[in-house]
Structure formats: C-alpha cells, structure tokens
Coordinates of C-alpha atoms and ligand atoms in Angstrom, one line a residue:
X72 CA -105.1 -10.2 114.8
X73 CA -106.1 -11.3 112.0
X74 CA -104.1 -13.9 109.0
X75 CA -101.5 -11.0 107.4
X76 CA -98.1 -12.3 105.5
X77 CA -95.0 -10.7 106.9
X78 CA -93.4 -8.2 105.3
X79 CA -90.7 -9.1 103.4
X80 CA -88.3 -7.5 106.3
X81 CA -89.9 -8.5 109.0
X82 CA -89.6 -12.2 107.2
X83 CA -86.6 -11.4 106.8
X84 CA -85.5 -10.9 110.1
X85 CA -86.9 -13.8 111.8
X86 CA -85.2 -16.3 108.8
X87 CA -82.2 -14.2 109.9
X88 CA -82.6 -15.1 114.0
X89 CA -81.9 -19.3 112.7
X90 CA -79.1 -19.3 110.5
X91 CA -76.9 -15.5 111.7
X92 CA -77.9 -16.3 116.6
X93 CA -74.2 -14.3 117.6
X94 CA -71.5 -13.0 116.3
X95 CA -69.9 -15.8 115.1
X96 CA -72.9 -17.5 113.2
X97 CA -71.9 -15.1 111.4
X98 CA -68.5 -14.7 110.8
X99 CA -69.0 -18.9 109.9
X100 CA -71.0 -17.8 106.6
X101 CA -68.7 -15.8 106.2
X102 CA -65.8 -17.5 105.8
X103 CA -67.6 -20.8 103.6
X104 CA -68.8 -17.7 100.5
X105 CA -64.9 -17.1 100.9
X106 CA -63.9 -20.0 100.5
X107 CA -66.5 -21.4 98.7
X108 CA -64.9 -18.4 96.2
X109 CA -61.4 -20.6 95.8
X110 CA -60.2 -17.9 97.8
X111 CA -55.8 -18.4 98.6
X112 CA -56.4 -15.9 101.7
X113 CA -58.6 -14.6 104.3
X114 CA -58.3 -11.9 106.2
X115 CA -60.5 -11.2 109.1
X116 CA -60.9 -8.4 111.4
X117 CA -62.7 -8.2 114.9
X118 CA -63.6 -5.6 116.9
X119 CA -66.1 -5.4 120.2
X120 CA -66.6 -9.3 119.8
X121 CA -68.0 -8.9 116.4
X122 CA -70.8 -7.0 117.8
X123 CA -69.2 -4.0 117.0
X124 CA -67.6 -4.9 113.1
X125 CA -67.5 -8.0 110.9
X126 CA -65.0 -8.0 108.3
X127 CA -64.0 -10.5 106.0
X128 CA -62.1 -10.1 103.6
X129 CA -60.8 -12.4 100.6
X130 CA -59.0 -13.0 96.8
X131 CA -61.9 -15.3 96.0
X132 CA -63.1 -15.0 92.1
X133 CA -65.4 -11.3 92.9
X134 CA -69.5 -10.8 92.6
X135 CA -70.2 -9.3 89.0
X136 CA -71.2 -6.3 89.8
X137 CA -74.7 -6.6 88.2
X138 CA -74.7 -9.3 90.4
X139 CA -74.4 -8.0 93.3
X140 CA -78.3 -6.4 94.8
X141 CA -79.0 -10.6 94.4
X142 CA -76.0 -11.8 96.4
X143 CA -78.3 -10.1 99.3
X144 CA -81.2 -11.2 97.8
X145 CA -82.8 -13.8 99.9
X146 CA -82.2 -17.9 99.0
X147 CA -80.3 -16.0 95.5
X148 CA -77.7 -18.3 95.0
X149 CA -75.4 -18.9 92.3
X150 CA -74.6 -23.0 93.8
X151 CA -77.6 -24.7 93.2
X152 CA -80.4 -24.4 90.5
X153 CA -82.2 -27.6 91.8
X154 CA -82.6 -29.8 94.4
X155 CA -81.3 -32.2 93.1
X156 CA -78.3 -31.0 93.1
X157 CA -78.1 -30.8 96.8
X158 CA -77.0 -34.6 97.2
X159 CA -74.2 -33.9 94.8
X160 CA -73.2 -30.4 96.7
X161 CA -69.4 -30.0 96.4
X162 CA -70.1 -25.7 98.1
X163 CA -69.5 -25.3 101.5
X164 CA -73.2 -22.8 100.9
X165 CA -76.1 -23.9 99.0
X166 CA -79.1 -21.8 100.7
X167 CA -78.8 -18.5 99.6
X168 CA -79.5 -17.1 103.0
X169 CA -76.5 -15.6 104.7
X170 CA -76.1 -13.2 103.6
X171 CA -79.8 -11.8 103.4
X172 CA -79.9 -12.7 106.7
X173 CA -76.3 -10.9 107.6
X174 CA -77.8 -7.5 106.4
X175 CA -81.2 -7.7 107.3
X176 CA -80.4 -7.5 110.8
X177 CA -77.2 -5.1 110.7
X178 CA -75.6 -2.4 108.6
X179 CA -73.4 -4.7 105.4
X180 CA -71.3 -3.9 102.8
X181 CA -70.3 -6.2 100.8
X182 CA -66.9 -4.8 98.2
X183 CA -66.2 -7.2 95.5
X184 CA -64.1 -6.9 92.4
X185 CA -64.0 -9.9 89.5
X186 CA -60.2 -10.9 88.5
X187 CA -62.2 -9.7 84.4
X188 CA -63.2 -6.2 85.7
X189 CA -61.2 -3.0 86.3
X190 CA -62.7 -2.4 89.6
X191 CA -64.1 -3.2 92.0
X192 CA -68.0 -2.4 93.2
X193 CA -69.2 -1.3 96.5
X194 CA -72.5 -2.5 97.8
X195 CA -73.9 -0.9 100.9
X196 CA -77.7 -2.5 103.0
X197 CA -78.7 -1.1 105.8
X198 CA -81.4 -3.8 107.5
X199 CA -82.6 -4.6 104.9
X200 CA -82.7 -1.5 102.2
X201 CA -80.5 -1.4 100.1
X202 CA -78.6 2.3 100.0
X203 CA -76.9 1.5 96.4
X204 CA -73.8 0.5 94.4
X205 CA -71.0 2.5 93.8
X206 CA -68.1 2.3 91.6
X207 CA -64.7 2.0 93.9
X208 CA -61.2 0.6 93.0
X209 CA -60.4 -2.0 95.4
X210 CA -58.4 -5.9 95.1
X211 CA -59.5 -8.6 93.2
X212 CA -61.3 -10.3 96.1
X213 CA -64.8 -9.7 98.2
X214 CA -64.7 -7.9 101.9
X215 CA -68.0 -8.3 103.9
X216 CA -68.3 -5.8 106.1
X217 CA -70.5 -6.3 109.1
X218 CA -71.6 -3.8 111.4
X219 CA -73.1 -2.7 115.0
X220 CA -74.3 -6.6 114.4
X221 CA -78.6 -7.2 115.3
X222 CA -78.9 -3.7 115.8
X223 CA -82.5 -2.9 114.9
X224 CA -83.2 -6.3 117.2
X225 CA -83.1 -5.6 120.0
X226 CA -84.5 -8.9 121.0
X227 CA -81.5 -10.8 120.5
X228 CA -78.7 -8.3 120.7
X229 CA -80.5 -8.9 124.4
X230 CA -79.5 -12.2 124.5
X231 CA -75.7 -12.2 123.7
X232 CA -73.2 -13.6 125.3
X233 CA -70.9 -12.4 127.1
X234 CA -67.9 -10.8 125.0
X235 CA -65.5 -12.7 126.4
X236 CA -68.0 -15.8 126.0
X237 CA -68.1 -15.2 121.8
X238 CA -63.9 -13.9 122.0
X239 CA -63.2 -18.0 122.7
X240 CA -66.1 -18.8 120.7
X241 CA -65.0 -17.0 117.5
X242 CA -60.8 -18.1 118.0
X243 CA -62.1 -21.8 118.3
X244 CA -63.9 -21.9 115.2
X245 CA -61.8 -20.0 112.9
X246 CA -58.7 -22.0 114.7
X247 CA -61.1 -24.8 113.4
X248 CA -61.5 -23.5 109.8
X249 CA -57.6 -22.8 109.0
X250 CA -56.2 -26.3 110.6
X251 CA -59.1 -27.4 107.8
X252 CA -58.2 -25.9 105.6
X253 CA -54.1 -25.9 104.3
X254 CA -54.3 -24.1 101.4
X255 CA -55.4 -20.7 102.6
X256 CA -53.4 -18.6 104.2
X257 CA -55.9 -17.4 107.9
X258 CA -55.5 -14.1 109.7
X259 CA -57.9 -12.6 112.6
X260 CA -57.4 -9.6 114.3
X261 CA -59.2 -9.9 117.0
X262 CA -59.4 -6.0 118.8
X263 CA -56.2 -5.2 115.9
X264 CA -54.5 -8.1 117.5
X265 CA -53.3 -10.5 115.4
X266 CA -54.5 -13.8 116.7
X267 CA -54.6 -16.4 113.7
X268 CA -51.9 -16.1 111.4
X269 CA -51.4 -20.1 109.5
X270 CA -48.9 -20.1 105.7
X271 CA -51.4 -20.8 103.9
X272 CA -48.4 -24.1 102.5
X273 CA -50.8 -27.0 102.3
X274 CA -49.1 -28.9 105.0
X275 CA -51.1 -29.9 107.4
X276 CA -48.4 -30.9 110.7
X277 CA -48.0 -27.2 110.7
X278 CA -51.9 -25.8 110.9
X279 CA -51.8 -28.3 113.8
X280 CA -49.7 -25.5 115.8
X281 CA -53.2 -23.0 115.7
X282 CA -55.6 -25.5 116.9
X283 CA -52.3 -27.1 119.8
X284 CA -49.2 -26.1 121.4
X285 CA -46.2 -26.9 119.8
X286 CA -45.5 -29.6 123.2
X287 CA -49.2 -31.0 122.4
X288 CA -49.0 -30.8 118.6
X289 CA -45.6 -32.8 119.2
X290 CA -47.1 -35.8 120.6
X291 CA -49.7 -35.9 118.3
X292 CA -50.1 -39.2 116.4
X293 CA -51.0 -39.1 111.9
X294 CA -53.8 -40.2 110.9
X295 CA -54.1 -41.7 107.3
X296 CA -55.7 -44.4 105.7
X297 CA -57.7 -43.9 102.1
X298 CA -60.6 -47.2 101.6
X299 CA -63.7 -47.6 99.4
X300 CA -63.6 -43.3 98.2
X301 CA -64.4 -42.9 101.7
X302 CA -60.3 -41.1 103.2
X303 CA -59.6 -39.8 106.4
X304 CA -56.1 -38.2 107.2
X305 CA -56.1 -35.7 110.7
X306 CA -54.1 -36.0 113.8
X307 CA -54.5 -38.2 117.0
X308 CA -53.3 -38.2 121.1
X309 CA -51.4 -41.0 122.1
X310 CA -52.6 -42.5 125.3
X311 CA -50.9 -40.3 127.4
X312 CA -52.2 -37.3 126.3
X313 CA -55.7 -37.2 126.9
X314 CA -58.5 -33.9 128.1
X315 CA -61.0 -34.2 130.8
X316 CA -63.9 -33.6 128.1
X317 CA -64.4 -34.0 124.7
X318 CA -63.6 -29.8 123.9
X319 CA -60.9 -30.0 121.7
X320 CA -61.8 -33.3 119.7
X321 CA -63.1 -31.6 116.5
X322 CA -64.2 -33.4 113.0
X323 CA -64.7 -32.2 109.3
X324 CA -66.4 -34.1 107.1
X325 CA -66.3 -32.7 103.4
X326 CA -64.7 -29.8 104.2
X327 CA -67.4 -29.0 106.6
X328 CA -67.5 -28.5 110.7
X329 CA -69.3 -30.8 112.8
X330 CA -70.4 -32.1 115.7
X331 CA -71.1 -35.9 115.8
X332 CA -72.2 -38.6 118.1
X333 CA -71.0 -40.5 115.8
X334 CA -67.9 -39.7 114.9
X335 CA -66.6 -38.9 118.6
X336 CA -68.2 -42.0 120.1
X337 CA -66.0 -44.0 117.5
X338 CA -63.1 -42.5 118.7
X339 CA -63.8 -42.5 121.9
X340 CA -64.7 -46.4 121.8
X341 CA -60.5 -46.7 119.3
X342 CA -59.1 -45.5 123.0
X343 CA -61.1 -48.2 124.7
X344 CA -59.3 -49.9 127.8
X345 CA -56.5 -47.8 127.1
X346 CA -58.0 -44.4 129.1
X347 CA -58.3 -43.6 132.3
X348 CA -61.7 -42.8 133.1
X349 CA -63.6 -39.3 132.4
X350 CA -60.6 -38.8 130.3
X351 CA -61.0 -38.0 126.5
X352 CA -58.7 -37.7 123.5
X353 CA -57.5 -35.1 121.5
X354 CA -57.9 -34.8 117.9
X355 CA -59.1 -33.1 114.6
X356 CA -60.0 -35.4 112.1
X357 CA -61.2 -34.1 108.5
X358 CA -62.7 -37.0 106.6
X359 CA -63.7 -36.6 102.2
X360 CA -66.4 -39.1 101.7
X361 CA -69.1 -39.6 98.2
X362 CA -71.2 -36.6 98.5
X363 CA -74.3 -38.7 97.5
X364 CA -73.2 -40.1 101.1
X365 CA -73.8 -37.0 103.3
X366 CA -77.1 -35.7 103.6
X367 CA -75.7 -31.8 104.6
X368 CA -78.8 -29.9 104.4
X369 CA -80.4 -31.4 108.0
X370 CA -79.7 -28.0 110.0
X371 CA -79.9 -24.2 109.6
X372 CA -76.6 -23.6 110.5
X373 CA -75.2 -26.6 108.6
X374 CA -73.6 -27.8 112.0
X375 CA -74.4 -31.0 111.3
X376 CA -75.3 -34.0 108.4
X377 CA -76.3 -37.4 107.9
X378 CA -74.8 -39.7 106.8
X379 CA -75.7 -42.2 104.3
X380 CA -74.0 -45.7 106.0
X381 CA -72.6 -44.9 109.5
X382 CA -71.9 -47.3 110.6
X383 CA -69.2 -47.8 107.3
X384 CA -67.9 -43.6 108.7
X385 CA -68.1 -44.9 112.2
X386 CA -65.6 -48.3 111.8
X387 CA -63.4 -46.1 109.7
X388 CA -62.6 -43.8 111.9
X389 CA -62.4 -46.6 115.3
X390 CA -60.5 -48.7 112.9
X391 CA -58.1 -45.9 111.4
X392 CA -57.5 -44.3 115.0
X393 CA -57.5 -47.7 117.5
X394 CA -54.4 -48.1 113.7
X395 CA -52.5 -44.9 114.1
X396 CA -52.4 -46.2 118.0
X397 CA -51.0 -49.5 117.8
X398 CA -48.1 -48.5 115.6
X399 CA -47.2 -45.4 117.2
X400 CA -48.1 -45.0 120.2
X401 CA -45.8 -45.5 123.3
X402 CA -45.3 -46.8 126.6
X403 CA -43.9 -45.2 130.1
X404 CA -39.8 -45.4 130.0
X405 CA -37.6 -45.1 132.7
X406 CA -35.2 -42.2 131.5
X407 CA -33.4 -41.4 134.7
X408 CA -34.8 -38.0 134.6
X409 CA -38.5 -37.9 134.1
X410 CA -41.0 -40.5 132.8
X411 CA -40.8 -40.6 128.6
X412 CA -42.7 -41.7 126.2
X413 CA -40.6 -44.9 125.9
X414 CA -40.9 -46.8 122.5
X415 CA -39.2 -50.4 122.2
X416 CA -36.0 -51.0 121.2
X417 CA -35.3 -52.4 118.2
X418 CA -35.1 -55.7 119.2
X419 CA -36.4 -58.8 117.2
X420 CA -36.6 -62.2 118.9
X421 CA -36.6 -65.2 116.7
X422 CA -36.7 -68.1 118.0
X423 CA -39.7 -68.1 120.7
X424 CA -39.9 -71.6 121.0
X425 CA -36.8 -72.2 122.9
X426 CA -38.3 -72.5 126.9
X427 CA -39.0 -68.9 128.2
X428 CA -37.9 -69.9 131.6
X429 CA -34.3 -70.9 129.8
X430 CA -34.2 -67.4 128.8
X431 CA -32.3 -67.7 125.7
X432 CA -33.5 -65.4 123.1
X433 CA -32.3 -64.8 119.8
X434 CA -31.9 -61.0 119.3
X435 CA -31.8 -59.6 115.8
X436 CA -30.6 -56.1 115.2
X437 CA -33.3 -54.8 113.0
X438 CA -32.5 -51.5 112.7
X439 CA -29.6 -49.6 112.5
X440 CA -28.0 -48.4 116.3
X441 CA -30.8 -46.8 118.6
X442 CA -29.3 -43.3 119.3
X443 CA -30.7 -42.9 122.7
X444 CA -29.8 -39.8 124.4
X445 CA -31.1 -40.2 128.4
X446 CA -33.8 -38.3 128.9
X447 CA -35.3 -38.5 125.5
X448 CA -38.0 -40.6 124.3
X449 CA -36.7 -43.4 121.0
X450 CA -38.4 -43.1 117.9
X451 CA -37.5 -46.0 116.9
X452 CA -40.9 -48.0 115.4
X453 CA -41.7 -51.4 117.8
X454 CA -41.1 -54.6 116.1
X455 CA -43.1 -55.9 118.6
X456 CA -46.8 -55.3 118.5
X457 CA -48.3 -52.2 121.1
X458 CA -49.4 -54.5 123.4
X459 CA -47.0 -57.6 123.1
X460 CA -44.5 -58.5 125.4
X461 CA -41.4 -60.0 125.2
X462 CA -41.0 -62.7 126.7
X463 CA -39.6 -62.0 130.2
X464 CA -37.8 -63.8 132.6
X465 CA -39.0 -63.9 136.1
X466 CA -36.8 -62.0 138.8
X467 CA -38.8 -62.4 142.0
X468 CA -41.3 -59.8 143.5
X469 CA -40.4 -56.9 145.5
X470 CA -42.5 -55.1 148.4
X471 CA -45.4 -57.2 147.8
X472 CA -46.7 -54.9 145.3
X473 CA -44.6 -55.6 142.0
X474 CA -42.9 -58.2 139.6
X475 CA -40.0 -58.6 138.7
X476 CA -38.7 -59.1 135.4
X477 CA -36.2 -59.2 132.5
X478 CA -35.9 -59.6 129.3
X479 CA -34.1 -59.2 126.1
X480 CA -34.2 -55.2 126.7
X481 CA -33.4 -54.6 130.1
X482 CA -35.5 -54.4 133.6
X483 CA -39.5 -54.7 133.9
X484 CA -41.0 -53.5 136.7
X485 CA -44.4 -54.7 136.9
X486 CA -47.9 -53.5 138.9
X487 CA -48.8 -56.8 140.3
X488 CA -52.5 -55.1 141.3
X489 CA -53.0 -53.3 137.5
X490 CA -51.6 -56.4 135.8
X491 CA -54.5 -58.9 136.8
X492 CA -57.0 -56.4 136.2
X493 CA -55.9 -56.2 132.7
X494 CA -55.1 -60.4 132.6
X495 CA -59.0 -60.5 134.4
X496 CA -60.0 -57.7 132.0
X497 CA -59.3 -59.5 128.5
X498 CA -60.9 -62.9 130.1
X499 CA -63.8 -61.4 131.2
X500 CA -64.1 -59.8 127.6
X501 CA -63.4 -62.5 125.3
X502 CA -65.5 -65.2 127.8
X503 CA -68.3 -62.6 127.5
X504 CA -68.6 -62.9 123.6
X505 CA -68.2 -66.7 123.5
X506 CA -71.0 -66.5 126.3
X507 CA -70.7 -65.9 130.0
X508 CA -69.7 -68.4 132.7
X509 CA -71.8 -67.3 135.5
X510 CA -71.7 -69.0 138.7
X511 CA -74.9 -69.7 140.8
X512 CA -74.5 -68.6 144.7
X513 CA -75.1 -71.5 147.0
X514 CA -77.4 -69.4 149.0
X515 CA -78.6 -65.7 147.2
X516 CA -77.7 -62.8 149.1
X517 CA -80.3 -59.8 149.5
X518 CA -78.8 -56.6 147.8
X519 CA -80.5 -52.9 149.3
X520 CA -79.5 -50.6 146.6
X521 CA -79.9 -46.7 147.9
X522 CA -82.7 -44.3 147.2
X523 CA -80.7 -42.2 144.7
X524 CA -79.1 -44.9 142.9
X525 CA -82.1 -47.5 142.0
X526 CA -82.7 -45.1 139.0
X527 CA -79.8 -46.0 138.0
X528 CA -79.1 -49.4 139.2
X529 CA -82.2 -50.4 137.5
X530 CA -81.3 -49.0 134.1
X531 CA -78.1 -51.4 134.6
X532 CA -79.8 -55.3 135.1
X533 CA -79.5 -56.0 131.8
X534 CA -75.9 -55.4 130.7
X535 CA -75.4 -56.8 134.4
X536 CA -77.3 -60.1 132.7
X537 CA -75.6 -60.2 129.7
X538 CA -72.6 -59.8 131.8
X539 CA -74.0 -62.8 133.8
X540 CA -75.2 -61.3 137.1
X541 CA -78.6 -62.9 137.1
X542 CA -80.4 -60.9 140.2
X543 CA -84.6 -60.2 140.0
X544 CA -85.9 -57.2 142.1
X545 CA -86.8 -58.8 145.4
X546 CA -89.2 -55.9 146.5
X547 CA -88.5 -52.1 147.2
X548 CA -85.3 -50.7 146.6
X549 CA -83.3 -53.8 147.2
X550 CA -82.2 -56.8 144.7
X551 CA -81.5 -60.9 145.3
X552 CA -77.9 -61.6 143.1
X553 CA -78.7 -65.4 142.9
X554 CA -75.3 -65.6 139.7
X555 CA -72.2 -64.3 139.6
X556 CA -70.3 -64.4 136.5
X557 CA -67.2 -67.3 137.5
X558 CA -64.4 -64.8 136.8
X559 CA -66.0 -63.0 140.3
X560 CA -66.8 -65.7 142.2
X561 CA -64.4 -65.3 144.5
X562 CA -64.9 -62.1 145.0
X563 CA -68.1 -61.5 148.0
X564 CA -71.1 -61.0 146.1
X565 CA -72.2 -57.7 147.6
X566 CA -69.6 -56.2 147.3
X567 CA -69.3 -56.8 143.0
X568 CA -72.3 -55.7 142.6
X569 CA -71.6 -52.1 144.8
X570 CA -69.3 -51.5 141.6
X571 CA -72.1 -50.4 139.3
X572 CA -73.7 -48.0 141.9
X573 CA -70.8 -46.1 142.4
X574 CA -70.8 -42.3 140.9
X575 CA -69.5 -42.4 137.4
X576 CA -66.5 -39.5 138.0
X577 CA -67.0 -36.7 136.5
X578 CA -68.1 -36.4 132.4
X579 CA -67.7 -39.9 132.2
X580 CA -70.9 -40.2 130.8
X581 CA -70.4 -43.5 129.4
X582 CA -72.1 -44.7 125.9
X583 CA -74.1 -47.4 126.0
X584 CA -72.1 -49.1 124.1
X585 CA -69.2 -48.3 126.4
X586 CA -70.8 -48.4 129.7
X587 CA -70.2 -52.4 129.7
X588 CA -66.3 -51.8 128.7
X589 CA -67.1 -49.5 131.6
X590 CA -68.1 -52.4 134.1
X591 CA -66.1 -55.0 132.8
X592 CA -62.9 -53.1 134.1
X593 CA -64.6 -51.5 137.0
X594 CA -66.1 -55.5 138.7
X595 CA -62.3 -56.7 137.6
X596 CA -60.7 -54.2 139.8
X597 CA -62.4 -55.4 143.0
X598 CA -60.8 -59.2 141.6
X599 CA -58.1 -58.2 141.2
X600 CA -55.4 -59.4 143.6
X601 CA -54.6 -56.1 145.3
X602 CA -50.8 -55.1 146.1
X603 CA -49.8 -55.9 149.9
X604 CA -50.3 -59.5 148.8
X605 CA -47.4 -61.7 149.1
X606 CA -47.6 -63.9 145.9
X607 CA -46.0 -67.2 145.7
X608 CA -43.6 -68.0 143.2
X609 CA -45.9 -70.5 140.9
X610 CA -48.4 -67.3 141.5
X611 CA -46.0 -64.8 140.1
X612 CA -44.7 -67.1 137.5
X613 CA -48.9 -66.9 136.3
X614 CA -49.4 -63.8 136.2
X615 CA -46.3 -63.5 134.4
X616 CA -47.2 -65.6 131.8
X617 CA -51.3 -64.8 131.6
X618 CA -50.0 -61.5 131.0
X619 CA -47.6 -62.2 128.7
X620 CA -50.6 -63.7 126.7
X621 CA -53.1 -60.6 126.6
X622 CA -53.4 -58.8 124.3
X623 CA -52.8 -54.9 125.5
X624 CA -50.4 -56.4 128.1
X625 CA -48.5 -52.7 128.9
X626 CA -52.5 -50.5 130.5
X627 CA -54.8 -52.0 133.1
X628 CA -58.1 -51.2 131.5
X629 CA -58.4 -48.5 133.0
X630 CA -55.7 -46.8 131.4
X631 CA -52.8 -46.8 133.3
X632 CA -49.6 -48.4 132.4
X633 CA -49.3 -52.5 134.2
X634 CA -45.2 -52.0 134.2
X635 CA -42.4 -49.4 134.1
X636 CA -39.4 -50.5 131.6
X637 CA -35.9 -49.7 132.8
X638 CA -33.4 -50.8 129.1
X639 CA -30.4 -52.0 129.2
X640 CA -28.9 -48.5 127.6
X641 CA -30.0 -46.9 130.8
X642 CA -29.3 -49.1 132.9
X643 CA -25.3 -49.1 131.6
X644 CA -25.6 -45.1 132.4
X645 CA -26.5 -45.4 135.2
X646 CA -24.0 -47.3 136.4
X647 CA -21.7 -45.3 134.5
X648 CA -20.1 -48.8 132.1
X649 CA -20.9 -46.3 128.5
X650 CA -20.2 -42.7 128.2
X651 CA -22.3 -40.8 128.1
X652 CA -23.4 -39.0 124.1
Ligands
ADP33 P1 -75.1 -19.7 99.5 O1 -73.8 -19.4 100.4 O2 -75.6 -20.9 99.8 O3 -75.4 -19.2 97.8 P2 -74.6 -16.0 100.3 O4 -75.9 -15.8 100.8 O5 -74.5 -16.7 101.5 O6 -75.9 -17.5 100.2 O7 -73.9 -16.1 99.5 C1 -75.5 -15.0 98.6 C2 -74.3 -15.2 97.1 O8 -72.9 -14.9 97.1 C3 -73.1 -17.3 96.7 O9 -73.7 -18.1 96.3 C4 -72.2 -16.1 96.3 O10 -72.9 -16.8 94.4 C5 -72.4 -15.0 96.4 N1 -70.8 -14.7 97.6 C6 -71.2 -13.8 99.0 N2 -70.4 -14.5 99.4 C7 -69.3 -14.4 98.0 C8 -67.6 -14.4 98.2 N3 -67.3 -14.0 99.3 N4 -67.3 -14.6 97.1 C9 -67.8 -14.9 95.7 N5 -69.0 -14.9 96.4 C10 -69.7 -14.3 96.9
MG34 MG1 -72.7 -19.2 102.0

C-alpha cells in the first residue's frame, strides 16, 4: 500500500483506543471533566456495565452554546493554551482529547447550560459526525450521554471484559473519586440501583465509608502531615488490620488517582517488621505537592505521574504513616471475651532509676481514669511510646514456652520464641548498619541448591554477603559457605542458608529494599530459641531485659505479637473485686 494520510475519522478512532480503552476509562474522563468544571455534585448512570449507557451529570460551570462543537473537536481544550502551562496545571484534563475520542466511538450527546444562559443546548454526535445543536430546557451544568460504546469499532468490542469485571472496575473508580473529593456529592446508579451515594459535606472521615466497610473504617488511623509545601492526609490501617494483596491501597496525588511504585513501596516500608510476611496494609492517602514538581503528562489515561523529587515524596509518605502507627497503634489485649486491640493504660513511670528487680515503680496517673468496659478497647493515648515497654519483673517460665512477668499495669505473658526473634532481629539490623560481624567457619560447608532455586539463590548472594554470609560458587548448583553472620553462629550453617531459598509466601514479592529485612527476619526465626525449651532463670532474665531494650518489643519481625497483656483492671473484674459497670 502506498502511504496516505488517514481520514480524520479513522485517525480519531485509532487515537481513541489510547484514551478510552474500556467503559471505565470513559467514566473516569467524564468525572474528571465534571470536577474540572467546579461542580458540587455528580450523578452517574450506568446500564449494561457501561457499554449500553454511561451518563454523567454535573452542576458545574457548563459550556457556552457557541463552544459546544469545539468541546468534541480533537485537541480542543479550555484548560491550557501552551505547553509551558503544563508544569503548573491545576486541572485534571489538559489534552482536549477525551470528548473527541469518546464521541468518535459511540452515540454521544452533550447537554449543557452555563449559569448566565436561560436555556440549555444539546449537541449530538454519531461516531464523529456532528448531528446538530438545539436549544432544550435544562438546569445549569452539563450532562454527557454515551450510548452503544464501541458500536463502530468491533475489534474493541470483542476485547471488552466480562460485565462483572467491568462493573467492579467502575465501582472501584467511582468510590475512589468519591473518597478523594469529599466536597462533591457523588451518586452512581448501576443498572438503576443506587450503588454509591456520598453526602458532599466535606468530611473525609465519613467518605471513607464508601471505600471501607464500617467495621474496617472504624479501625483506621488518620494520617495528616504538612511540610515544605507538601501535604499528605488520609487513613491507613493499624498493624492488626491487613490484606493479602495491595488492592486496597489508594493514592491520589494533586487530585489524581495514581498507581505508583514509589508511593506503594513507601507505604509498605512504613509497616516494616510490623506486618507478617505476605500481608499488606489498607490505605487511602491523598497527597498535595507543588504542581511544578509533578509531571502529569506521562500516560495516555493520566494514571501515572512522575515526581521531580521521588525521594522527598517517598520519605514523606513513609514517615507520616510510621508516625501514625507509632502514636496510635495497638497491642493485643485480653479482655476476657475476645482479643481486642488495647491501648496501654495511662500510667507513666516516673522513676526508672530504681533497681528493676526491686519492683518499686512510681506511678503517676496522667489522665483521668480510663473508663474501660469489658470487651471494649480503651481509647487512651499511650504514655509509653508505641514500642517502649514498662519495666517488667520476671515471675518465671510456664509450659517451656512463655515467660510470665509483672508490670505496673498488670500481667504480661511473653512468647519466648517471638520475643527472641525480635531481639535477634533488632540486634542484627543495628549491627548490620555499623558493620556486620562475621564468623569464619573452621571448616567450610558445602551447600547444594535445589535445581529449581539456583537463579533465585544466585540473585540473593549479594544481599547475603551484606548480611555477613560468605558464600562462593563451587561447581554446578553447589556453593561453599565460608562464614556466617556472628549472630547465627549457633545455627547449623546449611540450615541458616536454607531459609534463604525457601519460597516466599504467595503475593510476597519482596521489593529490593525489603528483601534484606525479610531475609534477616527469616534467619532470626531459625536462630531464635524454640518453644519447648526450658530456660534457666538467668536466661529468662536476659531475654526479658533484651526485649525491653528493643525499639518495637511488642511484635516479632513477622508482625505477630510477642506478648499478651492482662490488665490490673481485667484481673480485678475477673475475680469479682470490682463490680462490672
Ligand atoms: P480536556 O478535559 O483535556 O480539556 P475534554 O475533551 O475532556 O478535554 O473536554 C474538552 C473541553 O470541553 C474541556 O476543556 C472543557 O472546556 C469542556 N468540558 C468538557 N466536559 C465539561 C463539563 N462537564 N463541564 C464543563 N465543561 C466541560
Ligand atoms: Mg477532560
């Protein structure tokens, strides 16, 4: 074939593929247009999972009658005039492509009225062909109707996802925008059923209910930080609330829903060592950053962005979330009914110089007496830092598995294995930062890597070296272990290396930065004292003391609790010393 310029119609249908890949992408563009028009409410109606009908109505500024045909012309926009303005873009749209693309692959109509005109105007398009503009009564605002999407592009029609998948995607999209714009009232009717309905009253907490069920929403921790022109707010889950995948993590940046690895990694890192492997937090976080530090023009559907200072963004997210966790997190607490999140009691230890074994604490009530009800978590802010433990007095060991200790606020049962894992983990991690100490084996040990694992193992050698393992290839699939990190010197060398090639649990694809800690956690698990081992009194004392010295003594590196706390209050109640209120 000879080279020829495509007709306008063909070109726009091809271009449409980039912007409107499927019904949900049409809805996204229309919602963005309504938001750009400064609306206070958006009503969405969907039939046949968007393929039959998508209708989006708003009460925004509207389009003047004379400009209606331009709205569906390609590269026609009211939002910017020249490319320089892109670096300061404040609107969600800027390419002037969406309506043109949508109109070229559907039966399309645009009804709009500006506040200063007495009547509305209706523009109808039939796959690129403008059918005409007529006056018609309508309230101020804009309604876009998209019918029979992809009727003239059979190839695209064939590739549409199953109705159920598409409905799910639509709902996911709408609830996210509803949560990100609490000032706008969102209503969505899916097959005539009201599926999403927000108040538009501006409070973020109540819109979280569209993203998470009530039970979940109640447990979320708020995040709110502002520094150097950057702002992050929203909600994140406490360590007790997790999912097996990253699907319930949502980020908006400057009003755009984005899927971004920097942001995801920063969030997951904030939970480091608090979550079990393969578990992920839930979060909805909304960032505002100076527009000139964000490139929004990198993706056809504007779903990705590029940060000018990714490190700054990373650190902001990680620190803010971590701070929320530290200040608001909870510890398992036995309430007599079920396991409930527990906030440590409002006591403060004044005199920590006293001999720990003599157990005389000066306790100071810092807040009004907590009104703890049986079975209900006590919402008092922790006077101890999240990690810090009160000084504990060892009582003894039970079942060759648990330590029993007493603190100013009751009884503690400590899982010796989990506690030792935590101690080793922090020691390993800290030593690792100021130079690892390695112990050379008297006799090198040969280690066979199973055939299926060779690549994975080879990929981790460098990380292992960092951690104090000296391992070298020794012919096909064999390796020679020359030294081990001092901390695992008591462990069988083959055993210590074997943990490295265990399968990571499903959905646990450690990011490069996480890999090291994951490996450390695994190694510590092997090295830690097992349940079933009787400890001497000095060993018990030592473990308790080491645990008290930890930064995060209340969870093992995999996120499981190291201890259970039975408060004085609970004990008194259980023994009937205090009437139940
Ligand atoms: P963009 O949003 O990139 O400018 P679109 O094709 O989505 O491009 O829209 C073209 C133009 O139509 C917009 O610039 C805007 O002026 C106008 N427009 C589209 N939707 C609306 C709406 N809901 N309310 C007011 N104006 C709208
Ligand atoms: Mg647009």
